[in-house]
Amino acid sequence: MSSLVRMRLLPSAQCLYTQPVRVLVDGLRSSQVVTMKARATDDKGVPFHASAVYRADAGGAVDLGREPSLGGSYTGVEPMGLLWSLRADALHTKFHKTDSRRPHVVRFSVHDGEAGAGPLLAEATNERRLLADGVERQPIKEGNIRGVLFVPPGEGPFPAVMDLYIYGDGLSERRASLLANCGLMVLTLALYGHDDQSKKVTKLHLDYFEEAIQLLRKHPKAMDSGVGLISISKSGDLALSIATHLPNVKATVSINCCCSNVAIPLFYRGSQICSPLMYDVSKVTVTKSGALNVKHSLHDPLAPENEGSLIPIERATGRFLFVAAEDDLNWDSCLFADQMTERLRRQGKDNFEKVVYPVAGHYLEPPFGPYCPSSFHGVVGAPVAWGGEPKAHAKAEMHLWNKIQEFFRTHLVPEAGAAKARL
């Protein structure tokens, strides 16, 4: 390692997961070509890596926020490119960062030459924390509820949100903890209400989520303005059903979801309230990577025979933020978002917003995590392509993260409590 070359991470080598970091290298020769590398390991012990080729400026410096990458995992000026372009060696591998107590540790290095095999010139480690100072992490095992509650520092009261994550991923703390860093009190929920999350689920019961809402609302630091919901994919249609059939839901973020109850029958107080919309396997295609494209495999939710699966969202009293990615290959999220907004308009409703991301894929998550092109799908039982172009997908995640906070701030925080919420 050269004693003349220095790598710096600004403003600090330690930061929160959603905070950008400026990567600077100086002490190089004028116009020297170098390879920047990033390495990280997820919560399952799977290694991820990325690299990009840069040419130093006349003063022998490389600033990832100013100089363009000439090749490697991405090209162009991408200040956070080494983070969102991290990939595992094995195909169909999703980055798992679910435990909020463990930071996302990324090791940056700079090497001489464009092949990446040249001598190590400098290195630095970026520790990206999921929990801000003072945020409390409280495991919940009360009644039927299994989850983790994140409470911001201070006396409150705080707007309360329930985080429902995608079917098959179990309990994930990442999004919930990061939202708590922004001043929200967030309960991330194990969706199925039992300790053995590996059991095959044949029914879903709204009673479980009703119990969770009651638990969240009775917390002494919760605002009494109602709760919010945030969800993606299968948990998205579940959130729509919760907002439709249960009281006290004021704001629902539904990311890349269907307008019908998908795959699993939904019950409430012992009776089935929604039949499942199922798949037509004959419409599944195979991508070049070997992953399945299931975008058009769902049956038509508007067909008369599927009427029992449609979620009557016009009955909901809260607000909706429908998020759709045009290149979602899991299902036709844009079509479903259009169907939902049209249904609400026909009923004279204006309690919704819609945001569409043109070249993004299915897994829209908090920003600066590795982009996932495909991974194993629990319902399908095989690797599925999620779609999206990595660079556009990363930009969509940055925009959406701010949009989510703005949505909850607007619809969950009474004007008098806005200062206390510190969003």
CSV table of N, CA and C in Angstrom, one decimal, residues 141-287:
chain,number,residue,atom,x,y,z
A,141,LYS,N,-43.3,-9.6,21.9
A,141,LYS,CA,-43.9,-10.9,22.0
A,141,LYS,C,-45.1,-10.7,22.9
A,142,GLU,N,-46.2,-10.2,22.4
A,142,GLU,CA,-47.3,-9.9,23.3
A,142,GLU,C,-48.6,-10.4,22.6
A,143,GLY,N,-49.3,-11.2,23.3
A,143,GLY,CA,-50.5,-11.9,22.7
A,143,GLY,C,-50.0,-12.7,21.5
A,144,ASN,N,-50.6,-12.5,20.4
A,144,ASN,CA,-50.2,-13.2,19.2
A,144,ASN,C,-49.1,-12.5,18.4
A,145,ILE,N,-48.8,-11.2,18.8
A,145,ILE,CA,-47.9,-10.4,18.0
A,145,ILE,C,-46.5,-10.8,18.2
A,146,ARG,N,-45.8,-10.9,17.0
A,146,ARG,CA,-44.3,-11.2,17.0
A,146,ARG,C,-43.7,-10.1,16.1
A,147,GLY,N,-42.8,-9.3,16.6
A,147,GLY,CA,-42.2,-8.3,15.8
A,147,GLY,C,-41.2,-7.5,16.6
A,148,VAL,N,-40.8,-6.4,16.0
A,148,VAL,CA,-39.8,-5.5,16.7
A,148,VAL,C,-40.3,-4.1,16.6
A,149,LEU,N,-40.3,-3.4,17.7
A,149,LEU,CA,-40.8,-2.0,17.7
A,149,LEU,C,-39.6,-1.1,17.8
A,150,PHE,N,-39.5,0.0,17.0
A,150,PHE,CA,-38.5,1.0,17.0
A,150,PHE,C,-39.1,2.3,17.5
A,151,VAL,N,-38.5,2.9,18.5
A,151,VAL,CA,-39.0,4.1,19.1
A,151,VAL,C,-38.0,5.2,19.0
A,152,PRO,N,-38.2,6.3,18.4
A,152,PRO,CA,-37.2,7.4,18.3
A,152,PRO,C,-36.9,8.0,19.7
A,153,PRO,N,-35.8,8.6,19.9
A,153,PRO,CA,-35.4,9.2,21.2
A,153,PRO,C,-36.4,10.4,21.5
A,154,GLY,N,-36.6,10.6,22.7
A,154,GLY,CA,-37.4,11.8,23.2
A,154,GLY,C,-38.7,11.3,23.8
A,155,GLU,N,-39.5,12.3,24.2
A,155,GLU,CA,-40.7,12.1,24.9
A,155,GLU,C,-41.9,11.8,23.9
A,156,GLY,N,-41.8,12.2,22.7
A,156,GLY,CA,-42.9,12.0,21.7
A,156,GLY,C,-43.9,13.1,22.0
A,157,PRO,N,-45.2,12.8,21.5
A,157,PRO,CA,-45.6,11.6,20.8
A,157,PRO,C,-45.1,11.5,19.4
A,158,PHE,N,-45.0,10.3,18.9
A,158,PHE,CA,-44.5,10.1,17.5
A,158,PHE,C,-45.6,9.5,16.6
A,159,PRO,N,-45.6,9.8,15.3
A,159,PRO,CA,-46.5,9.1,14.4
A,159,PRO,C,-46.2,7.6,14.4
A,160,ALA,N,-47.2,6.8,14.4
A,160,ALA,CA,-47.0,5.3,14.5
A,160,ALA,C,-47.2,4.7,13.1
A,161,VAL,N,-46.3,3.8,12.8
A,161,VAL,CA,-46.4,3.1,11.5
A,161,VAL,C,-46.2,1.6,11.7
A,162,MET,N,-46.9,0.8,10.9
A,162,MET,CA,-46.7,-0.6,10.9
A,162,MET,C,-46.1,-1.0,9.6
A,163,ASP,N,-44.9,-1.7,9.6
A,163,ASP,CA,-44.2,-2.1,8.5
A,163,ASP,C,-44.4,-3.6,8.2
A,164,LEU,N,-45.0,-3.8,7.0
A,164,LEU,CA,-45.3,-5.2,6.5
A,164,LEU,C,-44.3,-5.5,5.4
A,165,TYR,N,-43.5,-6.6,5.6
A,165,TYR,CA,-42.5,-6.9,4.5
A,165,TYR,C,-43.0,-8.0,3.6
A,166,ILE,N,-42.3,-8.2,2.5
A,166,ILE,CA,-42.7,-9.1,1.5
A,166,ILE,C,-42.8,-10.6,2.0
A,167,TYR,N,-43.8,-11.2,1.5
A,167,TYR,CA,-44.0,-12.7,1.8
A,167,TYR,C,-42.7,-13.5,1.5
A,168,GLY,N,-42.3,-14.3,2.4
A,168,GLY,CA,-41.2,-15.2,2.2
A,168,GLY,C,-39.9,-14.6,2.8
A,169,ASP,N,-39.8,-13.4,3.2
A,169,ASP,CA,-38.6,-12.8,3.7
A,169,ASP,C,-38.5,-12.8,5.2
A,170,GLY,N,-39.7,-13.2,5.8
A,170,GLY,CA,-39.7,-13.2,7.3
A,170,GLY,C,-39.7,-11.8,7.9
A,171,LEU,N,-39.1,-11.7,9.0
A,171,LEU,CA,-39.1,-10.4,9.7
A,171,LEU,C,-37.8,-9.6,9.3
A,172,SER,N,-38.0,-8.5,8.7
A,172,SER,CA,-36.9,-7.6,8.4
A,172,SER,C,-37.0,-6.3,9.1
A,173,GLU,N,-35.8,-5.9,9.7
A,173,GLU,CA,-35.8,-4.7,10.5
A,173,GLU,C,-35.2,-3.5,9.8
A,174,ARG,N,-34.7,-3.7,8.6
A,174,ARG,CA,-34.0,-2.6,7.9
A,174,ARG,C,-34.9,-1.4,7.7
A,175,ARG,N,-36.0,-1.5,7.0
A,175,ARG,CA,-36.8,-0.4,6.6
A,175,ARG,C,-37.4,0.3,7.9
A,176,ALA,N,-37.8,-0.6,8.8
A,176,ALA,CA,-38.5,-0.1,10.0
A,176,ALA,C,-37.5,0.8,10.9
A,177,SER,N,-36.3,0.3,11.1
A,177,SER,CA,-35.3,1.0,11.9
A,177,SER,C,-34.9,2.3,11.2
A,178,LEU,N,-34.8,2.3,9.9
A,178,LEU,CA,-34.4,3.5,9.2
A,178,LEU,C,-35.5,4.6,9.2
A,179,LEU,N,-36.7,4.1,9.2
A,179,LEU,CA,-37.8,5.1,9.3
A,179,LEU,C,-37.9,5.7,10.7
A,180,ALA,N,-37.5,4.8,11.7
A,180,ALA,CA,-37.5,5.3,13.1
A,180,ALA,C,-36.4,6.4,13.2
A,181,ASN,N,-35.3,6.3,12.5
A,181,ASN,CA,-34.3,7.3,12.5
A,181,ASN,C,-34.8,8.7,12.0
A,182,CYS,N,-35.9,8.6,11.3
A,182,CYS,CA,-36.5,9.8,10.8
A,182,CYS,C,-37.7,10.4,11.7
A,183,GLY,N,-37.9,9.8,12.8
A,183,GLY,CA,-38.8,10.3,13.8
A,183,GLY,C,-40.2,9.6,13.8
A,184,LEU,N,-40.2,8.4,13.2
A,184,LEU,CA,-41.5,7.6,13.2
A,184,LEU,C,-41.3,6.5,14.2
A,185,MET,N,-42.4,6.1,14.9
A,185,MET,CA,-42.4,4.9,15.7
A,185,MET,C,-42.9,3.8,14.9
A,186,VAL,N,-42.1,2.8,14.7
A,186,VAL,CA,-42.4,1.7,13.6
A,186,VAL,C,-42.4,0.3,14.2
A,187,LEU,N,-43.4,-0.4,14.0
A,187,LEU,CA,-43.5,-1.8,14.4
A,187,LEU,C,-43.4,-2.6,13.1
A,188,THR,N,-42.2,-3.4,13.0
A,188,THR,CA,-42.1,-4.3,11.9
A,188,THR,C,-42.6,-5.7,12.4
A,189,LEU,N,-43.5,-6.3,11.6
A,189,LEU,CA,-44.3,-7.4,12.0
A,189,LEU,C,-43.9,-8.7,11.3
A,190,ALA,N,-43.8,-9.7,12.1
A,190,ALA,CA,-43.7,-11.1,11.5
A,190,ALA,C,-45.1,-11.4,11.0
A,191,LEU,N,-45.3,-11.5,9.7
A,191,LEU,CA,-46.6,-11.4,9.1
A,191,LEU,C,-47.6,-12.5,9.6
A,192,TYR,N,-47.1,-13.6,10.0
A,192,TYR,CA,-48.1,-14.7,10.2
A,192,TYR,C,-48.4,-15.1,11.6
A,193,GLY,N,-47.8,-14.4,12.6
A,193,GLY,CA,-48.3,-14.5,14.0
A,193,GLY,C,-47.9,-15.7,14.7
A,194,HIS,N,-46.9,-16.4,14.2
A,194,HIS,CA,-46.4,-17.6,14.9
A,194,HIS,C,-44.9,-17.6,14.9
A,195,ASP,N,-44.3,-18.4,15.8
A,195,ASP,CA,-42.9,-18.4,16.0
A,195,ASP,C,-42.1,-19.1,14.8
A,196,ASP,N,-42.8,-20.1,14.2
A,196,ASP,CA,-42.2,-20.9,13.2
A,196,ASP,C,-42.5,-20.2,11.8
A,197,GLN,N,-41.7,-19.3,11.4
A,197,GLN,CA,-42.0,-18.6,10.1
A,197,GLN,C,-41.8,-19.4,8.9
A,198,SER,N,-41.2,-20.6,9.1
A,198,SER,CA,-40.9,-21.5,7.9
A,198,SER,C,-42.2,-22.3,7.6
A,199,LYS,N,-43.2,-22.3,8.4
A,199,LYS,CA,-44.4,-23.1,8.1
A,199,LYS,C,-45.1,-22.5,6.9
A,200,LYS,N,-45.6,-23.4,6.1
A,200,LYS,CA,-46.4,-23.0,4.9
A,200,LYS,C,-47.7,-22.3,5.3
A,201,VAL,N,-47.9,-21.2,4.8
A,201,VAL,CA,-49.1,-20.4,5.2
A,201,VAL,C,-50.2,-20.7,4.2
A,202,THR,N,-51.3,-21.1,4.7
A,202,THR,CA,-52.5,-21.4,3.8
A,202,THR,C,-53.6,-20.4,4.0
A,203,LYS,N,-53.6,-19.6,5.1
A,203,LYS,CA,-54.6,-18.6,5.3
A,203,LYS,C,-53.9,-17.3,6.0
A,204,LEU,N,-54.5,-16.2,5.7
A,204,LEU,CA,-54.1,-15.0,6.4
A,204,LEU,C,-55.3,-14.4,7.2
A,205,HIS,N,-55.1,-13.9,8.4
A,205,HIS,CA,-56.2,-13.4,9.2
A,205,HIS,C,-56.0,-11.9,9.6
A,206,LEU,N,-57.0,-11.1,9.2
A,206,LEU,CA,-56.9,-9.7,9.6
A,206,LEU,C,-56.9,-9.4,11.1
A,207,ASP,N,-57.5,-10.4,11.8
A,207,ASP,CA,-57.5,-10.2,13.3
A,207,ASP,C,-56.1,-10.0,13.9
A,208,TYR,N,-55.1,-10.7,13.3
A,208,TYR,CA,-53.7,-10.5,13.8
A,208,TYR,C,-53.3,-9.1,13.6
A,209,PHE,N,-53.6,-8.5,12.5
A,209,PHE,CA,-53.1,-7.1,12.2
A,209,PHE,C,-54.0,-6.1,13.0
A,210,GLU,N,-55.2,-6.4,13.2
A,210,GLU,CA,-56.0,-5.6,14.1
A,210,GLU,C,-55.4,-5.6,15.5
A,211,GLU,N,-55.0,-6.7,16.0
A,211,GLU,CA,-54.3,-6.7,17.3
A,211,GLU,C,-53.0,-5.9,17.3
A,212,ALA,N,-52.3,-6.0,16.2
A,212,ALA,CA,-51.0,-5.2,16.1
A,212,ALA,C,-51.3,-3.7,16.1
A,213,ILE,N,-52.3,-3.3,15.4
A,213,ILE,CA,-52.7,-1.9,15.4
A,213,ILE,C,-53.1,-1.4,16.8
A,214,GLN,N,-53.8,-2.2,17.5
A,214,GLN,CA,-54.2,-1.8,18.8
A,214,GLN,C,-53.0,-1.7,19.8
A,215,LEU,N,-52.1,-2.7,19.6
A,215,LEU,CA,-50.8,-2.6,20.4
A,215,LEU,C,-50.1,-1.3,20.1
A,216,LEU,N,-50.0,-1.0,18.9
A,216,LEU,CA,-49.2,0.2,18.5
A,216,LEU,C,-49.9,1.5,19.0
A,217,ARG,N,-51.2,1.6,18.8
A,217,ARG,CA,-51.9,2.8,19.2
A,217,ARG,C,-51.9,3.0,20.7
A,218,LYS,N,-51.8,2.0,21.5
A,218,LYS,CA,-51.9,2.1,23.0
A,218,LYS,C,-50.5,2.5,23.6
A,219,HIS,N,-49.5,2.5,22.7
A,219,HIS,CA,-48.2,2.8,23.3
A,219,HIS,C,-48.2,4.3,23.8
A,220,PRO,N,-47.6,4.5,24.9
A,220,PRO,CA,-47.7,5.9,25.5
A,220,PRO,C,-47.0,7.0,24.7
A,221,LYS,N,-46.1,6.6,23.8
A,221,LYS,CA,-45.5,7.6,22.9
A,221,LYS,C,-46.1,7.7,21.5
A,222,ALA,N,-47.2,7.0,21.3
A,222,ALA,CA,-47.8,7.0,19.9
A,222,ALA,C,-48.7,8.2,19.8
A,223,MET,N,-48.7,8.9,18.7
A,223,MET,CA,-49.7,9.9,18.4
A,223,MET,C,-51.1,9.3,18.3
A,224,ASP,N,-52.1,10.0,18.7
A,224,ASP,CA,-53.5,9.5,18.6
A,224,ASP,C,-54.2,9.8,17.3
A,225,SER,N,-53.4,10.1,16.3
A,225,SER,CA,-53.9,10.5,15.0
A,225,SER,C,-54.2,9.3,14.0
A,226,GLY,N,-54.0,8.1,14.5
A,226,GLY,CA,-54.2,6.9,13.6
A,226,GLY,C,-52.8,6.4,13.2
A,227,VAL,N,-52.7,5.3,12.6
A,227,VAL,CA,-51.5,4.6,12.2
A,227,VAL,C,-51.3,4.7,10.7
A,228,GLY,N,-50.0,4.5,10.3
A,228,GLY,CA,-49.7,4.4,8.9
A,228,GLY,C,-49.3,2.9,8.6
A,229,LEU,N,-49.3,2.6,7.3
A,229,LEU,CA,-48.8,1.2,6.9
A,229,LEU,C,-47.8,1.5,5.8
A,230,ILE,N,-46.8,0.6,5.7
A,230,ILE,CA,-45.9,0.6,4.6
A,230,ILE,C,-45.6,-0.8,4.2
A,231,SER,N,-45.6,-1.1,2.9
A,231,SER,CA,-45.7,-2.5,2.4
A,231,SER,C,-45.1,-2.6,1.0
A,232,ILE,N,-44.8,-3.8,0.6
A,232,ILE,CA,-44.3,-4.0,-0.8
A,232,ILE,C,-44.8,-5.4,-1.2
A,233,SER,N,-45.1,-5.6,-2.5
A,233,SER,CA,-45.4,-6.8,-3.1
A,233,SER,C,-46.7,-7.5,-2.5
A,234,LYS,N,-46.6,-8.8,-2.1
A,234,LYS,CA,-47.7,-9.4,-1.5
A,234,LYS,C,-48.2,-8.7,-0.2
A,235,SER,N,-47.3,-8.2,0.6
A,235,SER,CA,-47.7,-7.5,1.7
A,235,SER,C,-48.4,-6.1,1.4
A,236,GLY,N,-48.2,-5.7,0.1
A,236,GLY,CA,-48.9,-4.5,-0.4
A,236,GLY,C,-50.4,-4.7,-0.5
A,237,ASP,N,-50.8,-5.8,-1.1
A,237,ASP,CA,-52.3,-6.1,-1.1
A,237,ASP,C,-52.8,-6.3,0.3
A,238,LEU,N,-52.0,-6.9,1.1
A,238,LEU,CA,-52.4,-7.1,2.5
A,238,LEU,C,-52.7,-5.8,3.2
A,239,ALA,N,-51.8,-4.8,3.0
A,239,ALA,CA,-51.9,-3.5,3.6
A,239,ALA,C,-53.2,-2.8,3.0
A,240,LEU,N,-53.5,-3.0,1.8
A,240,LEU,CA,-54.7,-2.5,1.2
A,240,LEU,C,-56.0,-3.0,1.9
A,241,SER,N,-55.9,-4.3,2.2
A,241,SER,CA,-57.1,-5.0,2.9
A,241,SER,C,-57.2,-4.4,4.3
A,242,ILE,N,-56.0,-4.3,5.0
A,242,ILE,CA,-56.0,-3.7,6.4
A,242,ILE,C,-56.6,-2.3,6.4
A,243,ALA,N,-56.2,-1.5,5.4
A,243,ALA,CA,-56.7,-0.1,5.4
A,243,ALA,C,-58.2,-0.1,5.0
A,244,THR,N,-58.6,-1.1,4.3
A,244,THR,CA,-60.1,-1.1,3.9
A,244,THR,C,-61.0,-1.6,5.0
A,245,HIS,N,-60.6,-2.6,5.7
A,245,HIS,CA,-61.5,-3.3,6.6
A,245,HIS,C,-61.3,-2.9,8.1
A,246,LEU,N,-60.1,-2.4,8.4
A,246,LEU,CA,-59.9,-2.1,9.8
A,246,LEU,C,-59.9,-0.6,10.1
A,247,PRO,N,-60.3,-0.1,11.2
A,247,PRO,CA,-60.3,1.3,11.5
A,247,PRO,C,-59.0,1.8,11.9
A,248,ASN,N,-58.8,3.2,12.0
A,248,ASN,CA,-57.7,3.9,12.5
A,248,ASN,C,-56.4,3.8,11.6
A,249,VAL,N,-56.6,3.4,10.4
A,249,VAL,CA,-55.5,3.4,9.4
A,249,VAL,C,-55.6,4.7,8.6
A,250,LYS,N,-54.7,5.6,8.7
A,250,LYS,CA,-54.8,7.0,8.1
A,250,LYS,C,-53.9,7.1,6.9
A,251,ALA,N,-52.9,6.4,6.7
A,251,ALA,CA,-52.0,6.6,5.6
A,251,ALA,C,-51.3,5.3,5.2
A,252,THR,N,-51.4,4.8,3.9
A,252,THR,CA,-50.9,3.6,3.5
A,252,THR,C,-50.0,3.7,2.3
A,253,VAL,N,-48.8,3.3,2.4
A,253,VAL,CA,-47.8,3.3,1.3
A,253,VAL,C,-47.8,1.8,0.8
A,254,SER,N,-48.2,1.7,-0.5
A,254,SER,CA,-48.2,0.3,-1.1
A,254,SER,C,-47.3,0.3,-2.3
A,255,ILE,N,-46.2,-0.4,-2.2
A,255,ILE,CA,-45.2,-0.4,-3.3
A,255,ILE,C,-45.3,-1.7,-4.1
A,256,ASN,N,-45.5,-1.5,-5.4
A,256,ASN,CA,-45.5,-2.6,-6.4
A,256,ASN,C,-46.4,-3.7,-5.9
A,257,CYS,N,-47.7,-3.4,-5.8
A,257,CYS,CA,-48.6,-4.4,-5.4
A,257,CYS,C,-49.8,-4.6,-6.3
A,258,CYS,N,-50.7,-5.6,-6.0
A,258,CYS,CA,-51.8,-5.9,-6.9
A,258,CYS,C,-53.1,-5.3,-6.2
A,259,CYS,N,-54.1,-5.1,-7.0
A,259,CYS,CA,-55.4,-4.5,-6.6
A,259,CYS,C,-56.2,-5.6,-6.0
A,260,SER,N,-55.8,-6.9,-6.1
A,260,SER,CA,-56.6,-8.0,-5.5
A,260,SER,C,-55.7,-8.7,-4.5
A,261,ASN,N,-56.4,-9.5,-3.7
A,261,ASN,CA,-55.8,-10.3,-2.7
A,261,ASN,C,-55.1,-11.5,-3.4
A,262,VAL,N,-53.8,-11.7,-3.3
A,262,VAL,CA,-53.1,-12.6,-4.2
A,262,VAL,C,-52.7,-13.9,-3.4
A,263,ALA,N,-52.9,-15.0,-4.0
A,263,ALA,CA,-52.3,-16.3,-3.6
A,263,ALA,C,-52.9,-17.0,-2.4
A,264,ILE,N,-53.3,-16.2,-1.4
A,264,ILE,CA,-53.6,-16.8,-0.1
A,264,ILE,C,-55.0,-16.2,0.4
A,265,PRO,N,-56.0,-17.0,0.7
A,265,PRO,CA,-57.3,-16.5,1.1
A,265,PRO,C,-57.2,-15.7,2.4
A,266,LEU,N,-58.0,-14.6,2.5
A,266,LEU,CA,-57.9,-13.7,3.6
A,266,LEU,C,-59.2,-13.8,4.5
A,267,PHE,N,-59.0,-13.9,5.8
A,267,PHE,CA,-60.1,-14.2,6.7
A,267,PHE,C,-60.2,-13.0,7.7
A,268,TYR,N,-61.4,-12.8,8.3
A,268,TYR,CA,-61.6,-11.8,9.4
A,268,TYR,C,-62.7,-12.3,10.2
A,269,ARG,N,-62.4,-12.5,11.5
A,269,ARG,CA,-63.4,-12.9,12.5
A,269,ARG,C,-64.1,-14.2,12.1
A,270,GLY,N,-63.2,-15.1,11.6
A,270,GLY,CA,-63.7,-16.5,11.3
A,270,GLY,C,-64.3,-16.7,9.9
A,271,SER,N,-64.5,-15.6,9.1
A,271,SER,CA,-65.1,-15.7,7.8
A,271,SER,C,-64.1,-15.3,6.7
A,272,GLN,N,-64.2,-15.9,5.6
A,272,GLN,CA,-63.3,-15.5,4.5
A,272,GLN,C,-63.9,-14.2,3.9
A,273,ILE,N,-63.1,-13.2,3.7
A,273,ILE,CA,-63.5,-11.9,3.1
A,273,ILE,C,-62.9,-11.7,1.7
A,274,CYS,N,-61.9,-12.4,1.4
A,274,CYS,CA,-61.3,-12.3,0.1
A,274,CYS,C,-60.8,-13.6,-0.4
A,275,SER,N,-61.2,-14.0,-1.6
A,275,SER,CA,-60.6,-15.2,-2.2
A,275,SER,C,-59.3,-14.9,-2.8
A,276,PRO,N,-58.4,-15.9,-3.1
A,276,PRO,CA,-57.1,-15.6,-3.7
A,276,PRO,C,-57.1,-15.4,-5.2
A,277,LEU,N,-56.5,-14.4,-5.7
A,277,LEU,CA,-56.2,-14.4,-7.1
A,277,LEU,C,-55.0,-15.2,-7.4
A,278,MET,N,-55.1,-16.1,-8.4
A,278,MET,CA,-54.1,-17.1,-8.6
A,278,MET,C,-53.3,-16.8,-9.9
A,279,TYR,N,-52.3,-17.7,-10.2
A,279,TYR,CA,-51.4,-17.5,-11.3
A,279,TYR,C,-51.8,-18.5,-12.4
A,280,ASP,N,-51.4,-18.1,-13.7
A,280,ASP,CA,-51.5,-19.0,-14.8
A,280,ASP,C,-50.1,-19.3,-15.2
A,281,VAL,N,-49.6,-20.5,-14.9
A,281,VAL,CA,-48.2,-20.8,-15.1
A,281,VAL,C,-47.9,-20.9,-16.6
A,282,SER,N,-48.9,-21.0,-17.5
A,282,SER,CA,-48.6,-21.0,-18.9
A,282,SER,C,-48.1,-19.7,-19.4
A,283,LYS,N,-48.2,-18.6,-18.6
A,283,LYS,CA,-47.8,-17.3,-19.0
A,283,LYS,C,-46.4,-16.9,-18.5
A,284,VAL,N,-45.8,-17.8,-17.8
A,284,VAL,CA,-44.5,-17.6,-17.2
A,284,VAL,C,-43.4,-17.8,-18.3
A,285,THR,N,-42.5,-16.9,-18.4
A,285,THR,CA,-41.4,-17.1,-19.4
A,285,THR,C,-40.1,-17.1,-18.6
A,286,VAL,N,-39.0,-17.6,-19.3
A,286,VAL,CA,-37.7,-17.7,-18.7
A,286,VAL,C,-36.7,-16.7,-19.3
A,287,THR,N,-36.0,-15.9,-18.4
A,287,THR,CA,-35.1,-14.9,-18.9
A,287,THR,C,-33.7,-15.6,-19.2
